[in-house]
């Protein structure tokens, strides 16, 4: 009989983002999603011993300035280094799309001042498509 979980993260201190108290629990992953959180879950195909470690879901960064970086970076660092799995973009009122061709240089100059991104980086990195 196969395991119900492809992965079980075992015995970590779970901080789930609901505001509840941290608790020790196992986390069962099936089909790439959290399928169960609780004590003494069935074995997984793979297991990680998380005792003494904090286990959290991915964090959402609701205010970012990645509008340009998203065109040349597949990892959106440094947020992804810190557990962020979802980044909201375009919420500052300044973005790179849509932008008319005759307004590109104005936008680059604006972003040099506002975001301190060198114009040469924007000129080279933005595909404008």
XYZ file of C-alpha atoms in Angstrom:
129
model
C 0.000 0.000 0.000
C 1.411 3.394 -0.923
C 1.675 6.314 1.456
C -1.042 8.968 1.393
C 1.710 11.627 1.461
C 4.604 12.293 -0.875
C 6.259 14.248 1.933
C 5.788 14.498 5.679
C 7.490 17.294 7.590
C 7.688 15.729 11.009
C 7.565 17.361 14.469
C 8.216 21.005 13.605
C 6.854 24.015 15.449
C 4.054 25.110 13.119
C 3.294 28.817 12.832
C 0.443 28.852 10.342
C -0.317 32.554 9.982
C -3.789 32.355 11.553
C -2.709 34.162 14.717
C -3.023 31.013 16.806
C -0.315 29.779 19.134
C 2.599 27.913 17.553
C 2.188 24.150 17.953
C 4.197 21.029 17.335
C 2.725 19.051 14.444
C 3.425 16.976 11.372
C 2.569 18.321 7.922
C 1.507 15.910 5.186
C 1.986 16.960 1.563
C 0.117 15.219 -1.269
C -0.043 16.320 -4.910
C 2.110 19.365 -4.089
C -0.317 20.713 -1.483
C -0.683 20.594 2.271
C -3.102 17.724 2.825
C -2.993 17.410 6.616
C -1.567 19.101 9.702
C -1.634 17.243 12.985
C 0.119 14.869 15.331
C 1.375 11.435 14.290
C 0.514 11.508 10.583
C 1.057 8.401 8.480
C 4.485 7.909 6.931
C 5.379 9.770 3.767
C 7.349 8.633 0.727
C 9.916 11.163 1.941
C 10.239 12.609 5.433
C 11.940 15.644 6.905
C 12.735 15.819 10.612
C 11.819 19.361 11.609
C 12.085 18.958 15.387
C 13.492 22.146 16.885
C 12.692 24.122 13.728
C 9.872 26.495 12.796
C 7.678 25.466 9.859
C 5.550 28.100 8.133
C 3.602 28.406 4.899
C 5.028 30.685 2.234
C 4.685 34.335 3.091
C 2.912 36.939 0.955
C 4.724 40.246 0.408
C 1.851 42.676 -0.205
C 3.995 45.670 -1.164
C 6.953 45.204 -3.468
C 8.937 47.177 -5.984
C 9.766 44.297 -8.320
C 7.992 45.575 -11.430
C 11.249 45.915 -13.370
C 13.168 43.100 -11.683
C 10.421 40.606 -12.537
C 11.382 40.918 -16.206
C 14.949 39.703 -15.631
C 14.859 37.708 -12.386
C 13.221 34.314 -12.010
C 13.684 34.318 -8.226
C 12.635 37.826 -7.102
C 15.457 38.030 -4.572
C 15.809 38.920 -1.779
C 12.149 38.201 -0.920
C 12.358 34.563 -2.004
C 15.415 34.127 0.248
C 13.203 35.070 3.204
C 10.304 32.669 2.653
C 8.136 34.803 0.374
C 6.311 32.665 -2.182
C 3.834 35.281 -3.429
C 4.752 38.877 -4.266
C 2.155 41.507 -5.158
C 3.290 43.940 -7.831
C 1.988 47.131 -9.356
C 0.485 48.349 -6.101
C 2.689 51.446 -5.842
C 1.028 53.086 -8.796
C 4.225 52.928 -10.850
C 4.877 50.025 -13.163
C 6.408 49.274 -16.532
C 3.341 48.088 -18.357
C 1.552 49.336 -20.201
C 3.950 51.963 -21.498
C 3.892 53.682 -24.868
C 7.185 53.581 -26.764
C 7.520 57.385 -26.694
C 7.201 57.360 -22.869
C 9.828 54.708 -22.100
C 12.719 57.104 -21.503
C 10.566 59.255 -19.207
C 9.617 56.187 -17.192
C 13.243 55.035 -16.960
C 14.298 58.483 -15.700
C 11.444 58.491 -13.198
C 12.356 55.052 -11.869
C 16.011 56.086 -11.552
C 14.903 58.695 -9.044
C 12.073 56.900 -7.272
C 13.504 53.381 -7.031
C 17.212 54.190 -7.366
C 17.539 51.725 -10.244
C 20.313 52.813 -12.624
C 18.982 53.767 -16.049
C 21.561 51.545 -17.751
C 20.155 48.534 -15.883
C 16.637 49.378 -16.987
C 17.695 50.077 -20.580
C 19.464 46.697 -20.783
C 17.075 44.630 -18.661
C 13.611 45.676 -19.780
C 12.343 43.888 -22.879
C 9.402 46.348 -23.250
C 7.303 43.525 -24.606
